[in-house]
């Protein structure tokens, strides 16, 4: 068990055997348990007996778990200055149980922290289940709660927004009073241009303050903003224009990348020509970035200069909005070519974000919160704009990269400059920092004493990435999980309710309001195969196994589909834009324990209903949720359900590997087999690629076992990623399997695929 188990602590030579494994040192049993799925099956039952894991219990064990300080975990890696925040599970468990047992009272109390024009009498409307509605008769305004409320209570001179742009060598800051003034005047200009409550406004902008002003101005007058990544391809922008049919578009003359300027106006013009709705758009408001480039002239009477419009406008008051009115539409990836617009409501969104800032992120009035995200992603909406401002915090808008602007110390420098208490970034950003600065030299150059925690989300954070952050930031590195659809954390460490001791490989516990269950993937796929369950838990006897095969919910330690029992908490979306009968939403997200089809075809609405996350994982015996990746990243090799994420963890433990991707390819006999691709850390130019690949293959065989059939891996110069840092494993998988694929418009560098495509095909055919 000791030898070759994945590492969770900072790499030092004395910790590692000659083969890269822990051949000389014992590992804590709780760490081995956290990586149970990565051990050979013959050892799993032994580990379970050692840690006294409970036998089969009801899935969603955390709902009935008595979290107490008796749970012993190794927290020695964490800074002594944060030991006083490490509380027993009970402090979180108490609040969690309240949220599940009586969600109406729980979220009613949370709603009282906002200022309402009319406080809701009906907290939860169940009349059209599974389409639930929160705070239906309440009226409020998100912009009012983000700006006016803070100015009214004396925070007007506090900094609301820091703008930091290393790519343009410029910085700005806005106090709450200054931001309110600009937002209210720009809201007035939108009204002067004919924008009314309910009208859609597309925002196609880089990470500049005017983008945040535009979002808040829309919220102030009840317009529905739809943010599209600045620099998105014209055809993709046109598709979104046709779907949401905006009244106007707000854009900028350009965006700035480390090595180039991206002209937005030509892209916008082409999109308007391609879109059927293009001619119906009355105006485009453009932020002319004269300090960056020679701006293209505006088009006649249709294009308006942002600053000229702002100067002519009068302030506009916040408009009361019903809680169930739409706040924004944000497009996310779908299973078809049709864009999928997540429609977020005003009230639930505001209540959940306000609650989460203090209870989950432990960041409060007067402190600085930095979500290192583009506003085109849900993280940017929730935690670059609305959440921090509703909490009276200072937020950071960063126009730069984790490396190259100018170096791998960029994030550490921002933390020092603005005394950031909480940072939220993607694991890929950290891997880029680690690749460029493996020894953490840059972290030591800056004062990080303000920092309390480093949150990671967007994709699964491997143990080595978490360990590197923990070691060099000297604060807890916290992996947590959520989705565009739910809008705020679903799994993780609610820091404001008592720090939960970590398990590398797990996202800690479900957040308040989320009743997490693990569903039987075989039933959902209508493909019963008892051997799959047997392979994952070989201690089950035959009768128990038969019972499991017919269970819709799975017990602890068995892999399945991560789901959440309805109703979901506020902020979670139950509506897709242009889906008036909710048919698409119900088909893609909702299941019951009696059908896998659209809920409308099921007459038995008394059956439990679940929201499908699309991720695979398991609950362990201590209540930790292990999210292993998208269900697409689970492969079936000769009847064994294997997580490619678990294999990636093994590859990332090698000191020469910076990033990796493992994908499943078709196999005539085994169905699917995994192949891997790795990039190297800086300074590894003399590595023997063939020898390295041999070591990696041997490591996967040792840790996971020969059942993985991992026999092919290749060193590549880079991996294709989205602008948020997610590796495009799905696209790589389609290339490997000879399927048609579509290059996502969010890709950071399409040229990477051109280089990678022949390498993928060569590895498959080898």
XYZ file of C-alpha atoms in Angstrom:
766
model
C 0.000 0.000 0.000
C 2.833 2.392 0.838
C 4.855 2.000 -2.295
C 3.838 4.071 -5.290
C 0.749 5.645 -3.718
C 0.210 9.178 -5.093
C 1.985 11.901 -3.175
C 0.090 14.592 -1.317
C 2.919 16.437 0.350
C 5.561 18.720 -1.177
C 8.180 16.753 -3.057
C 11.509 16.375 -1.355
C 14.159 13.866 -2.257
C 14.146 12.274 1.174
C 10.456 11.477 0.792
C 10.865 9.690 -2.505
C 12.270 6.292 -3.266
C 14.425 5.678 -6.312
C 11.379 4.695 -8.317
C 9.501 7.896 -7.459
C 7.243 6.169 -4.941
C 7.148 6.213 -1.164
C 9.316 3.153 -0.665
C 10.784 4.310 2.673
C 8.019 6.218 4.419
C 4.552 5.443 5.631
C 1.648 7.524 4.360
C -1.194 8.626 6.633
C -4.087 6.201 6.398
C -6.537 9.026 5.751
C -4.512 9.997 2.666
C -4.507 6.440 1.335
C -8.255 6.328 1.929
C -8.714 9.529 -0.041
C -7.175 7.807 -3.062
C -8.856 4.453 -2.523
C -10.084 4.214 -6.094
C -6.505 4.410 -7.346
C -5.315 1.329 -5.444
C -5.371 -2.172 -6.921
C -8.729 -3.740 -6.114
C -7.083 -6.438 -4.014
C -5.938 -3.785 -1.524
C -9.106 -1.713 -1.317
C -10.987 -3.923 1.140
C -7.897 -4.093 3.370
C -7.735 -0.312 3.553
C -11.450 -0.133 4.296
C -11.078 -2.545 7.192
C -8.136 -0.550 8.541
C -10.023 2.708 8.539
C -13.239 1.012 9.696
C -15.356 2.314 6.872
C -19.027 1.670 7.536
C -20.700 -1.022 5.452
C -23.349 -0.156 2.917
C -25.374 2.826 4.030
C -27.778 5.148 2.323
C -26.166 7.218 -0.395
C -25.838 10.823 0.622
C -24.250 9.679 3.868
C -23.285 13.227 4.739
C -26.947 14.034 5.261
C -27.031 11.690 8.212
C -23.424 11.984 9.371
C -22.641 13.291 12.805
C -19.722 15.571 12.029
C -17.671 16.036 15.152
C -14.229 16.948 16.314
C -13.530 13.237 16.737
C -12.604 13.074 13.039
C -8.823 13.047 13.005
C -6.993 14.369 9.950
C -3.441 15.485 9.336
C -3.412 19.283 9.163
C 0.297 19.684 9.810
C 0.893 21.080 6.325
C -1.068 24.218 7.080
C 0.261 27.447 8.495
C 0.059 27.898 12.256
C -1.495 31.319 11.790
C -4.592 29.587 10.400
C -4.883 26.824 12.995
C -7.468 28.830 14.905
C -9.792 28.682 11.891
C -9.707 24.890 11.733
C -12.884 24.002 13.514
C -14.638 20.667 14.032
C -16.944 19.298 11.387
C -19.802 20.037 13.736
C -19.824 23.783 13.089
C -20.403 23.178 9.406
C -22.529 20.083 9.926
C -25.058 21.946 12.057
C -25.703 24.517 9.351
C -25.727 21.881 6.636
C -28.360 19.794 8.393
C -30.527 22.886 8.873
C -30.350 23.649 5.153
C -31.485 20.138 4.205
C -34.055 19.603 6.954
C -35.789 22.968 6.525
C -34.578 24.772 3.396
C -37.405 27.306 3.596
C -36.402 28.601 7.027
C -32.697 28.407 6.194
C -32.901 30.493 3.022
C -35.527 32.828 4.462
C -32.991 33.777 7.126
C -30.329 34.238 4.446
C -32.666 36.489 2.453
C -32.970 38.837 5.427
C -29.353 39.909 4.903
C -30.352 41.752 1.710
C -32.415 44.910 1.336
C -35.751 44.203 -0.364
C -38.299 46.640 -1.705
C -40.795 43.949 -0.711
C -39.726 40.976 1.396
C -41.166 37.694 0.039
C -44.027 35.954 1.772
C -43.631 32.797 -0.328
C -40.083 31.518 0.093
C -40.273 28.383 -2.095
C -42.866 27.686 -4.769
C -43.171 23.924 -5.356
C -46.330 24.096 -7.462
C -44.587 23.291 -10.740
C -41.991 20.801 -9.488
C -39.368 20.024 -10.579
C -39.264 23.647 -11.797
C -38.919 25.327 -8.409
C -39.013 29.077 -7.765
C -37.514 30.962 -4.829
C -38.880 34.120 -3.158
C -41.562 34.443 -5.851
C -43.372 37.558 -4.592
C -40.294 39.380 -3.304
C -38.951 42.513 -5.001
C -35.360 43.767 -4.930
C -32.579 44.982 -7.203
C -29.113 43.411 -7.457
C -27.340 46.649 -8.378
C -29.020 48.465 -5.481
C -27.740 45.818 -3.057
C -24.265 45.916 -4.607
C -23.772 49.705 -4.614
C -26.508 51.865 -3.052
C -26.730 49.800 0.129
C -22.993 50.103 0.766
C -22.963 53.845 0.093
C -25.965 54.327 2.368
C -24.200 52.639 5.279
C -21.033 54.701 5.010
C -18.797 52.681 2.689
C -18.843 55.248 -0.099
C -15.123 56.054 0.180
C -14.027 52.415 0.374
C -12.528 50.949 -2.800
C -15.108 48.817 -4.562
C -13.064 47.842 -7.614
C -9.359 47.577 -8.353
C -8.432 47.399 -12.031
C -4.991 45.956 -12.733
C -3.808 45.578 -16.330
C -0.207 44.458 -16.790
C -0.843 44.047 -20.533
C -1.497 47.806 -20.840
C 0.623 48.865 -17.854
C -2.302 50.664 -16.229
C -4.177 50.625 -12.930
C -7.354 52.272 -11.679
C -9.539 52.088 -8.622
C -13.172 53.028 -8.003
C -14.697 53.774 -4.630
C -18.265 52.669 -4.021
C -19.436 56.261 -4.540
C -17.541 56.594 -7.815
C -18.774 53.257 -9.112
C -22.374 54.078 -8.168
C -22.114 57.416 -9.968
C -20.822 55.892 -13.211
C -23.220 52.937 -13.103
C -26.295 55.078 -12.432
C -25.373 57.521 -15.210
C -24.691 54.729 -17.689
C -28.007 53.162 -16.690
C -29.615 56.484 -17.570
C -27.914 56.456 -20.962
C -29.290 52.979 -21.684
C -32.794 54.171 -20.851
C -32.286 57.203 -23.113
C -31.434 54.764 -25.921
C -34.707 52.919 -25.416
C -33.573 49.987 -23.289
C -36.390 48.860 -21.001
C -36.898 46.297 -18.277
C -36.650 42.809 -19.790
C -34.691 43.896 -22.883
C -31.511 41.957 -23.551
C -28.119 43.644 -23.849
C -25.063 41.801 -25.183
C -21.775 42.793 -23.528
C -18.760 41.890 -25.699
C -15.809 43.298 -23.800
C -12.366 42.601 -22.339
C -11.586 42.683 -18.625
C -11.926 46.437 -18.105
C -13.979 48.402 -15.538
C -16.468 49.540 -18.195
C -17.556 45.913 -18.578
C -18.519 45.724 -14.900
C -20.232 49.122 -15.142
C -22.254 47.807 -18.087
C -23.375 44.691 -16.213
C -24.441 46.654 -13.146
C -26.182 49.318 -15.240
C -28.270 46.620 -16.913
C -29.150 45.163 -13.525
C -30.102 48.636 -12.280
C -32.809 49.161 -14.916
C -33.958 45.544 -15.183
C -32.313 44.809 -18.536
C -30.993 41.261 -18.997
C -27.293 41.228 -19.794
C -25.648 38.475 -21.801
C -21.873 38.621 -21.541
C -19.946 37.102 -24.446
C -16.186 36.695 -24.278
C -14.396 39.597 -25.851
C -12.680 38.373 -28.997
C -15.122 35.517 -29.576
C -15.340 34.449 -33.213
C -17.901 36.362 -35.279
C -20.034 33.316 -36.057
C -20.300 32.358 -32.389
C -21.194 35.913 -31.442
C -23.810 35.963 -34.217
C -25.348 32.740 -32.893
C -25.776 34.278 -29.457
C -27.163 37.491 -30.925
C -29.806 35.505 -32.783
C -30.695 33.493 -29.692
C -31.112 36.327 -27.170
C -32.054 39.133 -29.622
C -30.466 42.092 -27.815
C -31.699 45.672 -28.052
C -28.137 47.031 -28.081
C -24.567 45.742 -27.847
C -21.842 47.178 -25.612
C -18.289 46.485 -26.758
C -14.746 47.851 -26.871
C -12.389 48.652 -29.690
C -9.976 45.882 -28.731
C -8.713 43.391 -26.228
C -5.069 42.922 -25.311
C -3.212 39.618 -25.121
C 0.414 39.344 -23.974
C 1.721 39.174 -27.544
C -0.985 40.845 -29.639
C -3.939 43.197 -29.829
C -7.291 41.646 -30.749
C -9.421 44.068 -32.760
C -13.058 43.692 -31.656
C -14.845 45.999 -34.077
C -14.180 43.943 -37.229
C -15.411 40.846 -35.391
C -18.517 42.675 -34.191
C -19.295 44.051 -37.648
C -19.039 40.604 -39.204
C -21.236 39.111 -36.479
C -23.934 41.716 -37.137
C -23.822 40.835 -40.831
C -24.085 37.104 -40.113
C -26.865 37.380 -37.528
C -30.458 37.435 -38.708
C -31.174 39.795 -35.817
C -28.229 42.054 -36.672
C -30.247 44.736 -38.451
C -32.689 44.995 -35.546
C -29.992 46.195 -33.141
C -30.410 49.919 -32.718
C -26.988 50.886 -31.344
C -23.550 49.611 -30.419
C -21.795 51.445 -27.599
C -18.014 51.216 -27.968
C -15.280 51.869 -25.408
C -12.508 53.389 -27.513
C -9.165 52.266 -26.052
C -7.067 55.090 -27.481
C -4.294 54.426 -24.981
C -3.787 50.939 -26.431
C -4.089 51.223 -30.226
C -5.255 53.326 -33.150
C -9.018 52.898 -32.887
C -11.132 52.189 -35.925
C -13.643 54.982 -36.677
C -17.161 54.441 -35.351
C -19.951 53.632 -37.792
C -22.201 56.602 -38.475
C -25.156 57.039 -36.141
C -25.333 53.426 -34.951
C -22.003 53.313 -33.094
C -21.743 55.499 -30.007
C -18.695 56.350 -27.937
C -19.070 55.041 -24.374
C -17.569 58.080 -22.655
C -19.532 60.571 -24.749
C -22.778 58.757 -23.951
C -21.863 58.695 -20.264
C -21.182 62.441 -20.104
C -24.615 63.312 -21.517
C -26.617 61.008 -19.241
C -28.466 61.670 -16.000
C -28.401 59.181 -13.106
C -31.154 56.560 -13.004
C -32.561 54.957 -9.862
C -32.658 51.204 -9.332
C -35.835 49.547 -10.634
C -37.671 47.048 -8.370
C -37.446 43.544 -9.830
C -39.409 40.468 -8.880
C -37.176 37.745 -7.506
C -38.025 35.437 -10.406
C -37.254 38.030 -13.096
C -34.154 37.180 -15.153
C -30.854 38.750 -14.080
C -28.753 37.518 -16.977
C -28.358 34.922 -19.723
C -24.982 33.184 -19.897
C -24.230 30.704 -22.635
C -22.463 27.466 -21.808
C -21.472 24.349 -23.693
C -24.284 22.068 -24.799
C -24.587 18.631 -26.343
C -25.863 20.091 -29.607
C -24.846 22.995 -31.798
C -27.694 25.062 -30.375
C -26.372 27.472 -27.710
C -27.543 26.772 -24.184
C -28.369 29.985 -22.358
C -28.454 29.608 -18.583
C -31.049 32.045 -17.274
C -30.344 33.270 -13.728
C -33.052 34.855 -11.590
C -32.576 38.036 -9.565
C -33.583 36.999 -6.053
C -32.113 33.532 -5.677
C -28.880 34.728 -7.242
C -28.522 37.623 -4.805
C -29.426 35.605 -1.700
C -27.010 32.759 -2.462
C -24.087 35.021 -3.380
C -24.477 37.226 -0.320
C -24.668 34.129 1.903
C -21.694 32.434 0.247
C -19.300 35.375 0.532
C -19.264 35.195 4.325
C -20.210 31.589 5.064
C -18.326 29.832 2.285
C -15.417 32.122 1.362
C -15.127 33.769 4.798
C -14.652 37.181 3.191
C -16.455 40.149 4.651
C -17.005 43.884 4.441
C -13.818 45.857 3.870
C -11.750 42.861 2.722
C -10.454 42.114 -0.782
C -11.697 39.185 -2.844
C -10.114 38.250 -6.152
C -11.690 35.826 -8.597
C -9.046 35.480 -11.307
C -11.636 34.849 -14.003
C -12.951 36.441 -17.161
C -16.429 37.927 -16.820
C -17.440 35.689 -19.719
C -17.490 32.789 -17.251
C -19.966 32.282 -14.430
C -17.166 32.787 -11.890
C -16.684 36.304 -13.215
C -20.403 37.027 -12.877
C -20.754 35.611 -9.382
C -17.436 36.476 -7.755
C -15.792 39.238 -9.759
C -18.923 41.384 -9.788
C -22.062 40.627 -7.797
C -20.888 38.590 -4.789
C -18.005 40.763 -3.532
C -19.887 44.029 -4.071
C -23.016 42.792 -2.270
C -20.746 41.878 0.648
C -19.095 45.307 0.772
C -15.732 43.905 -0.340
C -13.159 45.218 -2.776
C -12.989 43.160 -5.977
C -10.050 42.877 -8.386
C -10.446 43.010 -12.175
C -7.245 41.662 -13.701
C -6.368 42.030 -17.378
C -3.404 39.696 -17.637
C -2.196 36.114 -17.349
C -0.753 34.011 -14.514
C 2.577 33.838 -16.386
C 4.147 36.055 -19.013
C 2.683 39.343 -17.756
C 5.510 39.710 -16.981
C 6.412 36.500 -15.127
C 5.175 33.696 -12.871
C 4.955 36.122 -9.953
C 1.996 38.037 -11.404
C -0.639 36.521 -9.098
C 1.544 36.883 -6.008
C 2.168 40.535 -6.892
C -1.577 41.253 -7.158
C -2.166 39.603 -3.778
C 0.440 41.874 -2.174
C -0.644 45.072 -3.947
C -4.321 44.849 -2.966
C -4.017 42.844 0.261
C -6.144 40.051 -1.169
C -7.689 37.891 1.537
C -9.230 35.270 -0.749
C -8.190 34.276 -4.247
C -10.149 31.997 -6.566
C -8.384 30.633 -9.663
C -8.402 27.676 -12.047
C -6.010 24.763 -11.435
C -4.572 25.290 -14.904
C -3.461 28.800 -13.947
C -1.583 27.373 -10.983
C -0.052 24.612 -13.097
C 1.243 27.278 -15.470
C 2.813 29.096 -12.509
C 4.298 25.863 -11.223
C 5.627 24.917 -14.646
C 7.425 28.247 -14.962
C 8.499 28.421 -11.312
C 8.554 24.884 -9.844
C 10.425 25.939 -6.702
C 8.045 28.812 -5.942
C 10.802 31.415 -6.095
C 8.411 34.235 -7.012
C 6.064 33.558 -4.099
C 8.894 34.325 -1.709
C 9.382 37.788 -3.205
C 5.972 39.104 -2.127
C 4.140 39.775 1.111
C 1.269 37.273 1.208
C 0.322 37.871 4.838
C -3.167 39.124 3.915
C -4.080 35.809 2.277
C -6.287 33.333 4.172
C -7.089 30.780 1.461
C -6.452 29.876 -2.164
C -9.600 28.420 -3.755
C -9.408 26.361 -6.947
C -12.225 25.342 -9.293
C -13.049 24.914 -12.957
C -11.576 21.437 -13.290
C -10.305 18.787 -10.918
C -7.317 19.948 -8.883
C -4.701 17.213 -8.629
C -2.953 16.674 -5.269
C 0.410 17.987 -6.457
C -1.125 21.271 -7.588
C -2.861 21.676 -4.230
C 0.336 20.789 -2.417
C 2.380 23.312 -4.419
C -0.092 26.103 -3.649
C -0.222 25.162 0.020
C 3.558 25.052 0.310
C 4.298 28.376 -1.377
C 1.300 30.455 -0.290
C 1.404 29.129 3.295
C -2.404 28.999 3.369
C -4.912 26.212 2.702
C -5.379 25.329 -0.948
C -9.071 24.482 -1.252
C -10.471 22.559 -4.190
C -14.165 23.159 -4.689
C -16.719 22.326 -7.339
C -19.606 24.069 -9.023
C -21.163 24.680 -12.432
C -22.557 27.464 -14.591
C -25.991 25.969 -14.005
C -25.905 26.302 -10.215
C -24.080 29.636 -10.016
C -22.317 29.213 -6.662
C -20.353 26.435 -4.909
C -21.937 22.993 -4.798
C -19.101 21.096 -3.111
C -16.240 22.383 -1.052
C -14.981 23.780 2.196
C -17.316 26.350 3.735
C -14.507 28.280 5.367
C -16.764 30.715 7.186
C -18.565 27.846 8.941
C -15.443 26.095 10.217
C -12.538 24.751 8.210
C -12.956 21.096 7.226
C -9.663 19.162 7.317
C -8.723 18.335 3.729
C -8.450 15.121 1.832
C -6.484 15.487 -1.342
C -8.608 14.216 -4.191
C -11.884 15.208 -2.525
C -13.900 18.428 -2.646
C -14.759 18.143 1.056
C -18.490 18.282 1.730
C -21.614 19.371 -0.131
C -22.350 23.042 0.373
C -25.433 24.022 2.354
C -28.616 23.304 0.433
C -27.177 20.540 -1.754
C -28.431 17.040 -0.914
C -25.776 15.087 -2.815
C -26.432 11.520 -3.914
C -24.506 9.070 -6.098
C -26.708 7.512 -8.770
C -26.204 4.137 -10.401
C -24.760 4.886 -13.830
C -25.786 1.461 -15.105
C -29.465 2.145 -14.464
C -29.196 5.619 -15.951
C -27.582 4.118 -19.032
C -30.035 1.197 -19.054
C -27.035 -1.104 -19.214
C -26.967 -3.342 -16.169
C -23.642 -5.060 -15.587
C -23.021 -6.435 -12.124
C -19.312 -6.920 -12.763
C -18.808 -3.151 -12.798
C -19.949 -2.827 -9.213
C -18.029 -5.928 -8.212
C -14.785 -4.548 -9.593
C -15.139 -1.415 -7.507
C -15.926 -3.073 -4.211
C -14.895 -6.698 -4.139
C -15.944 -7.178 -0.521
C -19.635 -7.260 -1.424
C -21.224 -10.671 -1.275
C -23.414 -11.949 -4.094
C -26.761 -10.998 -2.548
C -25.524 -7.534 -1.646
C -24.193 -7.057 -5.153
C -27.516 -8.031 -6.677
C -29.233 -5.491 -4.459
C -26.767 -2.805 -5.491
C -27.307 -3.520 -9.161
C -30.948 -2.587 -8.777
C -30.371 0.437 -6.546
C -30.936 3.839 -8.045
C -28.746 5.400 -5.351
C -25.368 3.910 -4.497
C -23.749 3.556 -1.059
C -20.417 4.921 0.068
C -17.236 4.216 -1.878
C -18.981 3.162 -5.084
C -18.534 5.242 -8.208
C -21.557 6.635 -9.985
C -23.064 9.840 -11.299
C -23.023 12.771 -8.891
C -26.541 14.125 -8.507
C -28.416 16.446 -6.183
C -31.828 15.706 -4.811
C -34.389 18.404 -5.522
C -35.129 21.106 -4.687
C -31.807 22.811 -5.306
C -30.960 25.913 -3.263
C -31.441 29.468 -4.536
C -29.227 30.606 -7.434
C -29.462 27.268 -9.241
C -31.017 27.741 -12.651
C -34.213 25.925 -13.542
C -34.624 27.748 -16.828
C -32.841 27.817 -20.165
C -33.346 30.791 -22.420
C -35.729 30.114 -25.319
C -36.964 26.933 -23.633
C -40.510 28.046 -22.775
C -41.854 24.600 -21.851
C -38.638 23.638 -20.036
C -38.442 20.578 -22.285
C -34.730 20.890 -22.958
C -33.891 21.612 -19.330
C -35.878 18.628 -18.080
C -34.412 16.289 -20.664
C -30.793 17.278 -20.032
C -30.785 17.696 -16.257
C -33.652 16.037 -14.384
C -34.147 12.325 -13.640
C -36.303 10.336 -11.246
C -35.789 6.891 -9.813
C -38.393 5.467 -12.207
C -37.405 6.873 -15.617
C -34.485 8.181 -17.624
C -36.696 10.164 -19.959
C -38.248 13.611 -19.838
C -40.027 14.033 -16.524
C -43.144 15.225 -18.386
C -43.636 11.679 -19.625
C -43.587 10.336 -16.077
C -46.930 10.328 -14.303
C -45.473 9.417 -10.934
C -44.274 12.811 -9.744
C -44.108 11.562 -6.161
C -40.867 9.753 -6.981
C -37.657 11.447 -5.820
C -36.251 13.801 -8.425
C -32.607 14.608 -8.996
C -30.485 17.158 -10.789
C -27.782 15.406 -12.823
C -24.456 17.212 -12.656
C -22.851 15.279 -15.509
C -19.888 14.476 -13.253
C -18.766 11.105 -11.939
C -17.526 10.397 -8.438
C -18.291 8.859 -5.071
C -19.008 9.596 -1.416
C -16.612 8.090 1.093
C -17.397 6.817 4.557
C -16.542 10.119 6.222
C -18.845 12.226 4.079
C -16.286 13.603 1.638
C -17.340 13.899 -1.995
C -14.793 12.865 -4.618
C -15.624 14.447 -7.981
C -13.561 12.511 -10.518
C -14.498 14.428 -13.660
C -17.147 14.539 -16.324
C -18.991 11.306 -17.027
C -17.474 11.583 -20.496
C -14.098 11.098 -18.788
C -15.083 7.724 -17.347
C -14.100 4.900 -19.648
C -15.146 1.259 -19.694
C -12.182 -1.041 -20.178
C -13.195 -4.700 -20.357
C -16.090 -4.131 -17.951
C -14.141 -1.927 -15.545
C -15.310 1.654 -15.082
C -12.094 3.672 -14.856
C -11.607 7.361 -14.166
C -9.161 9.065 -16.494
C -8.837 11.714 -13.785
C -7.325 9.130 -11.437
C -4.751 8.228 -14.082
C -3.947 11.891 -14.629
C -3.178 12.228 -10.935
C -0.576 9.483 -11.250
C 1.062 11.177 -14.247
C 1.148 14.545 -12.492
C 3.066 13.058 -9.576
C 6.122 12.691 -11.780
C 8.460 15.628 -11.083
C 9.044 16.288 -14.790
C 5.355 16.494 -15.752
C 3.657 19.902 -15.760
C 0.263 19.079 -17.276
C -1.423 16.057 -18.736
C -4.556 14.709 -20.362
C -5.754 11.109 -20.445
C -8.473 10.202 -22.931
C -10.297 7.021 -23.891
C -9.963 5.572 -27.385
C -11.871 2.731 -28.992
C -10.428 -0.795 -28.777
C -11.698 -3.813 -30.697
C -11.473 -6.163 -27.730
C -11.596 -4.070 -24.553
C -14.080 -1.449 -25.722
C -12.014 1.522 -24.600
C -8.424 1.982 -23.482
C -6.682 5.075 -22.096
C -3.853 6.983 -23.745
C -2.002 9.940 -22.252
C -0.353 13.189 -23.262
C 2.008 15.166 -21.028
C 3.865 18.470 -21.122
C 7.111 19.032 -19.257
C 8.014 21.498 -16.532
C 10.407 24.301 -17.346
C 14.028 23.251 -17.548
C 13.380 19.654 -18.619
C 14.684 19.986 -22.169
C 17.193 17.148 -21.718
C 14.636 14.588 -20.592
C 14.628 11.304 -22.519
C 11.013 11.210 -23.730
C 11.028 7.455 -24.286
C 12.384 6.724 -20.822
C 9.940 9.156 -19.234
C 6.979 7.538 -20.978
C 8.138 4.154 -19.734
C 8.246 5.459 -16.166
C 4.758 6.937 -16.474
C 3.273 3.728 -17.849
C 4.892 1.765 -15.018
C 3.532 4.209 -12.424
C -0.052 3.873 -13.648
C 0.268 0.095 -13.649
C 1.651 0.153 -10.109
C -0.911 2.538 -8.619
C -4.087 1.604 -10.465
C -3.160 -1.861 -11.638
C -2.873 -3.677 -14.959
C -6.655 -3.436 -15.284
C -6.147 0.146 -16.490
C -4.414 -1.123 -19.661
C -2.476 2.141 -19.825
C 0.217 1.442 -22.417
C 0.571 4.601 -24.500
C 1.696 8.085 -23.496
C 3.427 10.850 -25.423
C 5.249 14.080 -24.591
C 3.729 17.057 -26.433
C 4.707 20.748 -26.551
C 1.354 21.990 -25.217
C -2.256 20.985 -24.620
C -5.341 22.693 -26.078
C -7.213 24.785 -23.513
C -10.125 27.139 -23.215
C -9.558 30.700 -22.121
C -10.518 29.685 -18.592
C -7.788 27.034 -18.589
C -9.828 23.867 -19.101
C -8.056 21.244 -21.189
C -10.132 20.248 -24.230
C -10.116 16.525 -23.546
C -13.361 15.987 -25.439
C -11.906 17.460 -28.612
C -8.748 15.392 -28.212
C -10.862 12.267 -27.735
C -12.789 12.924 -30.936
C -9.565 13.446 -32.877
C -8.173 10.200 -31.473
C -11.295 8.271 -32.440
C -11.509 9.761 -35.917
C -14.774 11.550 -35.178
C -15.906 14.905 -36.445
C -15.203 17.695 -34.012
C -15.905 21.373 -33.653
C -13.289 23.754 -32.313
C -14.859 25.579 -29.384
C -14.878 29.365 -29.726
C -13.445 29.585 -26.209
C -10.166 27.950 -27.262
C -7.139 29.969 -26.211
C -4.923 29.017 -29.171
C -6.393 27.034 -32.071
C -2.889 26.492 -33.444
C -2.198 24.021 -30.630
C -4.701 21.597 -32.174
C -2.996 21.851 -35.552
C 0.258 20.688 -33.967
C -1.374 18.083 -31.747
C -3.688 16.402 -34.256
C -1.030 14.343 -36.119
C 0.637 13.454 -32.813
C -2.648 12.109 -31.428
C -3.330 10.016 -34.519
C 0.249 8.710 -34.514
C -0.043 7.575 -30.897
C -3.387 5.861 -31.515
C -2.031 3.967 -34.498
C 1.280 3.031 -32.866
